[in-house]
Short mmCIF file of C-alpha atoms and ligand atoms in Angstrom, two decimals:
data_model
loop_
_atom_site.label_atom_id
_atom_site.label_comp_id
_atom_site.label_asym_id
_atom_site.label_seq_id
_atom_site.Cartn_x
_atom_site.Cartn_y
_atom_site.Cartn_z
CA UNK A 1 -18.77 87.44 -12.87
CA UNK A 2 -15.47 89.29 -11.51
CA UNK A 3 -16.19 92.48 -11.03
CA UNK A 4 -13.60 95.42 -9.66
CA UNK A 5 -13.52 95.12 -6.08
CA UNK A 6 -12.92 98.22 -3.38
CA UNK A 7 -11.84 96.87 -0.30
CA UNK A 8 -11.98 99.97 2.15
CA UNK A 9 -9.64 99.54 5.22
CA UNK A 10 -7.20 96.57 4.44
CA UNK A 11 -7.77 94.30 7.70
CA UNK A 12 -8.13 90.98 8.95
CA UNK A 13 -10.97 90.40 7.87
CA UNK A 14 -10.58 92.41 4.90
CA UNK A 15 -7.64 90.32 3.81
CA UNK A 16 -9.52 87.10 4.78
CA UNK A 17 -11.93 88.08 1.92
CA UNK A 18 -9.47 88.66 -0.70
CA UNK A 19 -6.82 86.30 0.29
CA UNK A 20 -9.35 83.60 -0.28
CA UNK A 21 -10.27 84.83 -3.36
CA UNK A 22 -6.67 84.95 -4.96
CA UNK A 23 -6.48 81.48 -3.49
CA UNK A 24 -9.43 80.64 -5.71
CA UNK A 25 -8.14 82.27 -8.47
CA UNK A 26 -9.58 85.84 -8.24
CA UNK A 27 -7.05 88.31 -10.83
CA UNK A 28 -5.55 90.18 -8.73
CA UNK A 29 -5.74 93.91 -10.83
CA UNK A 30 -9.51 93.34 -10.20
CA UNK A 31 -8.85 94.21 -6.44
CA UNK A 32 -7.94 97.77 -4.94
CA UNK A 33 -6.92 97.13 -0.91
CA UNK A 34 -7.19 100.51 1.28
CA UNK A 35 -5.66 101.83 4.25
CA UNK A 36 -4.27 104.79 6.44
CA UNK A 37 -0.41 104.16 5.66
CA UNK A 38 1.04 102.67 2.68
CA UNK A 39 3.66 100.72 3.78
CA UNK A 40 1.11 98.40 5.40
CA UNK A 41 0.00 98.06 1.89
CA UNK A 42 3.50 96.90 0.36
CA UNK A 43 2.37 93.18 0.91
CA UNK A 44 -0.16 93.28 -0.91
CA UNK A 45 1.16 95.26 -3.56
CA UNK A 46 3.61 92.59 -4.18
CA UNK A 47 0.77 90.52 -4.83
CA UNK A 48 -0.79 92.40 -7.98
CA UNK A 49 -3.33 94.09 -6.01
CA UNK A 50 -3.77 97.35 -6.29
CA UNK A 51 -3.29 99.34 -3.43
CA UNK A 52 -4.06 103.29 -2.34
CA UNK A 53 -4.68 105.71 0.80
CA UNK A 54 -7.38 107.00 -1.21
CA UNK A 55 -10.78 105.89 -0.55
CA UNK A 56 -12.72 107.39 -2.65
CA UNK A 57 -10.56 107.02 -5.71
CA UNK A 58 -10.46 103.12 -5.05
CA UNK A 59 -14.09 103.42 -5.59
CA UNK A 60 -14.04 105.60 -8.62
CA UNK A 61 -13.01 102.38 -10.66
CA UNK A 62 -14.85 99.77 -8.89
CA UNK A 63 -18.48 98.05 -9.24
CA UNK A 64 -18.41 96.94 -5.73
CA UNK A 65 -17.07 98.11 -2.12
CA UNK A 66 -16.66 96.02 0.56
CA UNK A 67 -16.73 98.44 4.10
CA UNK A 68 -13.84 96.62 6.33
CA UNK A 69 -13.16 99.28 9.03
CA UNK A 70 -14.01 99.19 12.56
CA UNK A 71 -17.77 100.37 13.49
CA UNK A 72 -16.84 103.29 15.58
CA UNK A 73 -14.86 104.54 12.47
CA UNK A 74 -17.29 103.76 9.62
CA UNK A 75 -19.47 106.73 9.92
CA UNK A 76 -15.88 109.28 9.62
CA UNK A 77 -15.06 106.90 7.20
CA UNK A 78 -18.32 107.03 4.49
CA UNK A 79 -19.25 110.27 5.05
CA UNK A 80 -16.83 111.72 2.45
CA UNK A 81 -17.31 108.88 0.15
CA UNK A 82 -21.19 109.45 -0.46
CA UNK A 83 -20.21 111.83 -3.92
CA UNK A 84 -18.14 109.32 -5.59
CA UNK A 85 -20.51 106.12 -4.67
CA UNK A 86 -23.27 108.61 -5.71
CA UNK A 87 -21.46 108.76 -8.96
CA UNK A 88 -20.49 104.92 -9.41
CA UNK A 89 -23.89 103.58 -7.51
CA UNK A 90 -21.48 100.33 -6.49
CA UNK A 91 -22.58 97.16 -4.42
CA UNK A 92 -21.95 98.10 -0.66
CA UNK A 93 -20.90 95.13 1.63
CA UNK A 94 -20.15 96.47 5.22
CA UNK A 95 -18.84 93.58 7.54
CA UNK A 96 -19.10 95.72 10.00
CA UNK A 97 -20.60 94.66 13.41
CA UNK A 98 -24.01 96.77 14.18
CA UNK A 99 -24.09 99.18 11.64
CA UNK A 100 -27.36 99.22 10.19
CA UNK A 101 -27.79 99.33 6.42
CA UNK A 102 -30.14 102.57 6.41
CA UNK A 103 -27.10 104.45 8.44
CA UNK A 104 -24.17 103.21 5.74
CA UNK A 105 -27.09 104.16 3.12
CA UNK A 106 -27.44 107.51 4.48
CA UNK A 107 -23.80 107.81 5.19
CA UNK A 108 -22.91 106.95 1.41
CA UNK A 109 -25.82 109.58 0.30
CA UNK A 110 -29.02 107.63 -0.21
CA UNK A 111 -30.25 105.00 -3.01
CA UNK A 112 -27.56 102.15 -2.61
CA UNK A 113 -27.24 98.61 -3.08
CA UNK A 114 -26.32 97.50 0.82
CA UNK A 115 -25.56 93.94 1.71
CA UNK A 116 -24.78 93.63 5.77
CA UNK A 117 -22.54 90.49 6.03
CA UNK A 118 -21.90 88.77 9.94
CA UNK A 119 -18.35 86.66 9.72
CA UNK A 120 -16.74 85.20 12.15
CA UNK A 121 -13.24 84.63 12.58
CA UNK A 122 -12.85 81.65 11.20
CA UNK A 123 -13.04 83.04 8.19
CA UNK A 124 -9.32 84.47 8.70
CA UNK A 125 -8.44 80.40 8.15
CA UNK A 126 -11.12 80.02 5.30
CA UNK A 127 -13.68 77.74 7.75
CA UNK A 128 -15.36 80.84 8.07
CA UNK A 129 -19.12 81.31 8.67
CA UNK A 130 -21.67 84.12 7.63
CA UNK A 131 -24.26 85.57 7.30
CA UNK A 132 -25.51 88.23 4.59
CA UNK A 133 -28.98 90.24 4.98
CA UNK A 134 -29.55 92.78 1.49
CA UNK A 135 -31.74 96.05 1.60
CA UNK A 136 -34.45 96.21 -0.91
CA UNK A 137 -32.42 98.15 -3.65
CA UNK A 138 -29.71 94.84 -4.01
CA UNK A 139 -30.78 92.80 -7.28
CA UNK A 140 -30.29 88.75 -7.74
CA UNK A 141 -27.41 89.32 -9.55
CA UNK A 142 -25.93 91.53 -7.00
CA UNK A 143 -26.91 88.57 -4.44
CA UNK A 144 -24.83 86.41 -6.10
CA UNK A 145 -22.07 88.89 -6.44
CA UNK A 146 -21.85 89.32 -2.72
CA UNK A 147 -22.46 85.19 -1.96
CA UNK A 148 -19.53 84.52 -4.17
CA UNK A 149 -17.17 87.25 -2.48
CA UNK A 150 -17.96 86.06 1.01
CA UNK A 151 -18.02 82.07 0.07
CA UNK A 152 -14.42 82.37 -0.12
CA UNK A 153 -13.70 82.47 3.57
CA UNK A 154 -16.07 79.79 4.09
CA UNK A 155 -20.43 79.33 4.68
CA UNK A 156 -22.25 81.92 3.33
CA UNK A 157 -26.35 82.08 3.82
CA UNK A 158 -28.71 84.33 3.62
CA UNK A 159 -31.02 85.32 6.61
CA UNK A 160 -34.25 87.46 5.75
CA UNK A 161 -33.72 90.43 8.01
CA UNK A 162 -31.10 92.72 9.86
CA UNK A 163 -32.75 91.29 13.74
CA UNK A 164 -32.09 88.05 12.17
CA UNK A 165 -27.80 89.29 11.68
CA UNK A 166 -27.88 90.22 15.75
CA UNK A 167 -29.13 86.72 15.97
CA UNK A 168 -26.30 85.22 13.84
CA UNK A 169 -24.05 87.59 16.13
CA UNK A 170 -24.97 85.71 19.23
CA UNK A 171 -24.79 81.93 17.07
CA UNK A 172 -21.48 82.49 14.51
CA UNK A 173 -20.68 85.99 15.16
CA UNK A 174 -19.71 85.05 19.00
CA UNK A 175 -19.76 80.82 18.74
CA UNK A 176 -15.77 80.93 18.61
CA UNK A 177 -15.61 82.42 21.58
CA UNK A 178 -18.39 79.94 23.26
CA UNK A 179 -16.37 76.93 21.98
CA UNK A 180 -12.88 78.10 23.08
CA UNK A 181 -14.47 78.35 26.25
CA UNK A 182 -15.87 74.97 26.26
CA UNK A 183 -12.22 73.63 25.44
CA UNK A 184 -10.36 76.12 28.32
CA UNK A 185 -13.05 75.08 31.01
CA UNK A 186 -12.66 71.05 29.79
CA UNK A 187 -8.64 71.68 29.61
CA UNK A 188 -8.81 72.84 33.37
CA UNK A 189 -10.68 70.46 34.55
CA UNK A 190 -8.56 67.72 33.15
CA UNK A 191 -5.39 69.30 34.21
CA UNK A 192 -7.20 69.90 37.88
CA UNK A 193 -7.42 65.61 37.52
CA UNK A 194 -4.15 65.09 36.83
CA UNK A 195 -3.71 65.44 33.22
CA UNK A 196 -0.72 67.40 31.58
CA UNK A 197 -1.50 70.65 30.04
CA UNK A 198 -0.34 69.28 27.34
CA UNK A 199 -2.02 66.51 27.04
CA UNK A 200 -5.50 67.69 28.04
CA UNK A 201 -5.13 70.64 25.42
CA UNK A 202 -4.60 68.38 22.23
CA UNK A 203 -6.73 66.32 23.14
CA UNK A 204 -9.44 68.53 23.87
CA UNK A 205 -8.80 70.14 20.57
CA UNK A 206 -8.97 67.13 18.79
CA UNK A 207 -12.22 65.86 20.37
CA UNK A 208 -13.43 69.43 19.36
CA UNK A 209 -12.60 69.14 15.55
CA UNK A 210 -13.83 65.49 15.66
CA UNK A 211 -17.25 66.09 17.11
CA UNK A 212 -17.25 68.98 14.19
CA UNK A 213 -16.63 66.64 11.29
CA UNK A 214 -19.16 64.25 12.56
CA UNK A 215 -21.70 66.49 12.93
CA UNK A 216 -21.08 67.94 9.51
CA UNK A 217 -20.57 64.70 7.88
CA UNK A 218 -23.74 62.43 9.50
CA UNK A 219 -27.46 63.33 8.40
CA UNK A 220 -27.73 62.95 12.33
CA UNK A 221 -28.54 66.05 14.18
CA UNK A 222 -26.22 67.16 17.18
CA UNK A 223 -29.69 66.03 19.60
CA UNK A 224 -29.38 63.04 18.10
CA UNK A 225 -25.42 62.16 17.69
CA UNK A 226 -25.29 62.97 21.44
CA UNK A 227 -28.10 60.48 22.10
CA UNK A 228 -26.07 57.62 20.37
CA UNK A 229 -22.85 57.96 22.33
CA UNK A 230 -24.67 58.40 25.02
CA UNK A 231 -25.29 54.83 26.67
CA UNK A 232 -28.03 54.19 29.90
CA UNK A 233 -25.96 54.45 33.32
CA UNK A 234 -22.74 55.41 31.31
CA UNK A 235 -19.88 57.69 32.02
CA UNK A 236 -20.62 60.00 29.03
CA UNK A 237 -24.79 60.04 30.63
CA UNK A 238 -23.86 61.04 33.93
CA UNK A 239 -21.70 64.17 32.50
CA UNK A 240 -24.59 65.26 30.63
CA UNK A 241 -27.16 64.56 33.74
CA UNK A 242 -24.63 66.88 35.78
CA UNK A 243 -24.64 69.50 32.79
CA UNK A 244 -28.63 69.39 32.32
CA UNK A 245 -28.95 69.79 36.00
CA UNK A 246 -27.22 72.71 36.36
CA UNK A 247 -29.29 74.61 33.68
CA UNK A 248 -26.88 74.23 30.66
CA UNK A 249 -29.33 74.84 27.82
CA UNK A 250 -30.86 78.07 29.90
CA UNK A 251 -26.73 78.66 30.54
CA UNK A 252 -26.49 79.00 26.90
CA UNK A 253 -29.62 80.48 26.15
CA UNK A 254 -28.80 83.26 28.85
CA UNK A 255 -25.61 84.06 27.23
CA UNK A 256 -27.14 84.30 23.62
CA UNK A 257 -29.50 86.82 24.61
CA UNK A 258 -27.40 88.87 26.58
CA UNK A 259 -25.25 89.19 23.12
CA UNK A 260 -28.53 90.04 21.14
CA UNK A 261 -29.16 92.90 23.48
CA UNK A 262 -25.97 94.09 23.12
CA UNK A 263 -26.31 93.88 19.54
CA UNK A 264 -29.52 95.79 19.87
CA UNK A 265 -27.15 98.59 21.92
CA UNK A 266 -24.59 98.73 19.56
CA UNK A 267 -26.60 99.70 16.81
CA UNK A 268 -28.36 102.36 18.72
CA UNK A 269 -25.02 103.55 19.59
CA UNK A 270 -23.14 103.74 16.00
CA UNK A 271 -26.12 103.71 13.82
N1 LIG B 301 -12.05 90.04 12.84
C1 LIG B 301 -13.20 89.37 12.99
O1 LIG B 301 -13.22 88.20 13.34
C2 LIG B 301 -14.53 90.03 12.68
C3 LIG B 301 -15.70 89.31 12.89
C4 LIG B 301 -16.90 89.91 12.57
C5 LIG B 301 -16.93 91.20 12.07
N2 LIG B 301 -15.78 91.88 11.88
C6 LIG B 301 -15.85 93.27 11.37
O2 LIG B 301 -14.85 93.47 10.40
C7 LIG B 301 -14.45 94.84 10.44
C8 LIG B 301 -12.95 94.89 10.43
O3 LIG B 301 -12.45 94.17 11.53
P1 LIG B 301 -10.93 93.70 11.51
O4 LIG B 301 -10.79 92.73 12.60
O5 LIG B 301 -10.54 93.34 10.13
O6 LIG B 301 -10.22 95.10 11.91
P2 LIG B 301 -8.77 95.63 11.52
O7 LIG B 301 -7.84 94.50 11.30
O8 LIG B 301 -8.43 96.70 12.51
O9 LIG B 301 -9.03 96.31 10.11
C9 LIG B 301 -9.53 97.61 9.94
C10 LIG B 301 -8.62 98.28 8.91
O10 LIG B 301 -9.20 99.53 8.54
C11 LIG B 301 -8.11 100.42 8.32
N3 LIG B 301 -8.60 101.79 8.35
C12 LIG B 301 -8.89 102.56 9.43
N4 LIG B 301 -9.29 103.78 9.03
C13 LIG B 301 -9.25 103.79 7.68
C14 LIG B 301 -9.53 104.76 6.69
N5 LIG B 301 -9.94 105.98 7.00
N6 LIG B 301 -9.38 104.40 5.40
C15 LIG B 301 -8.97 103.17 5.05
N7 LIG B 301 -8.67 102.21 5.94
C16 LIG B 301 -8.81 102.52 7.23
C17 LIG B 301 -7.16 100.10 9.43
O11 LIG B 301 -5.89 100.61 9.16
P3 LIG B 301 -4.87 100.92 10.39
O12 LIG B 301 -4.29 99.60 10.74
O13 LIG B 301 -3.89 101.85 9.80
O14 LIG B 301 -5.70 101.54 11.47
C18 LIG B 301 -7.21 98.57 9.41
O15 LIG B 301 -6.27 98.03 8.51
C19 LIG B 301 -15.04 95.45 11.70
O16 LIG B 301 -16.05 96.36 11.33
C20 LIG B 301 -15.59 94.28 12.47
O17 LIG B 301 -16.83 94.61 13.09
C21 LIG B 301 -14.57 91.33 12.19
#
């Protein structure tokens, strides 16, 4: 299946998508790339792909669109596509933060295929992870269509509802951010110990990617890896007794929700 792909608003994420798929040999004439100016097109010109200011004639010749502009811009930005996807009746993917799929439906004029994707940014390096949620009109084979698009920047699964996406926000969506936080407040405290900067940063990255692998690699679960390494009256059990004591789970479970309600606001906000 390669269908004719609209990519509306040319991106990071945008080009994550497609730039994973010509890695994994996706013809390139099979791919129209948007934006405002042109000349931020040229690079991708040179590719094969082909290129336009023109939204709505990028969609004229394509059996799905993929929605890659920012949410405060996406309603400005579908309203004066809904005749030609009217016309074409494409596969919508919006990766678009907390826009529902009823407002890009009503947006695009009613009685479309919708298919809300969550990536992160990992997905600009291909170790990407998402999340897609369809409306009732998407078919299996449009399912697919979608898995196989978003696949290329990394994990793609399906969750059974759009609450469920706010919740993927808070766990994927966000996670980079958790983790790089984890690293900056472990760097700091090894440099406040006497480590270099230097020093404490690779190998806090390291330790990062490690643990990763492991976890990906054992049938283990995390619970359970950290149980192993963690001897009686260790070093590694009295960091964790210090953690647990000062509410890290509840930390983390704090922080989660207060993303999901912001979710929640966002989508009140922009549709
Ligand atoms: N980056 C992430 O890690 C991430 C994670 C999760 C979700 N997302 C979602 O992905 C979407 C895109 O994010 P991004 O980081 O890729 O943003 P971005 O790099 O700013 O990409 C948006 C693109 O849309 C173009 N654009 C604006 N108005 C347009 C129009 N009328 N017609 C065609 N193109 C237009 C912009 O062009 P100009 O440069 O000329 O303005 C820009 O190239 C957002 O909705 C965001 O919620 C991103």
């Amino acid at each position: 299946m390669q269908p004719t792909i609209a990519f509306i608003g040319a991106g990071n994420m945008c080009r994550a998508i497609f730039g994973g798929m010509l890695k994994n040999g996706y013809p390139a004439d099979k791919i129209t790339a948007t934006g405002r100016s042109i000349e931020k097109l040229d690079d991708l010109a040179a590719q094969g792909i082909n290129v336009t200011t023109d939204n709505a004639q990028a969609i004229k010749n394509s059996q799905v669109v993929v929605l890659g502009v920012k949410p405060q811009m996406m309603q400005a930005v579908c309203e004066p596509l809904a005749q030609v996807c009217q016309q074409q009746q494409p596969l919508i993917i919006s990766v678009a933060a907390g826009i529902s799929a009823q407002s890009l439906e009503a947006w695009l004029g009613g009685n479309l295929p919708v298919v809300r994707c969550m990536p992160n940014t990992p997905s600009l390096v291909q170790e990407g992870a998402s999340a897609l949620c369809a409306n009732t009109q998407v078919d299996q084979k449009q399912k697919d269509i979608a898995q196989q698009i978003i696949a290329n920047t990394g994990l793609a699964l399906w969750v059974d509802s759009e609450a469920q996406l706010n919740v993927v926000t808070a766990l994927s969506g966000s996670g980079p951010a958790y983790f790089f936080l984890l690293m900056e407040s472990m760097i700091d405290a090894a440099v406040s110990q006497g480590l270099s900067t230097q020093v404490a940063t690779e190998l806090a990255l390291q330790t990062a990617r490690g643990a990763a692998v492991i976890a990906q690699e054992e049938q283990d679960s995390p619970a359970q890896l950290r149980r192993k390494i963690t001897s009686p009256k260790g070093t590694t059990e009295q960091a964790i007794l210090s953690f647990q004591g000062a509410g890290f789970a509840q930390i983390i479970k704090q922080g989660m929700q207060a993303n999901i309600d912001r979710s929640e606001q966002l989508s009140l906000e922009l549709g």
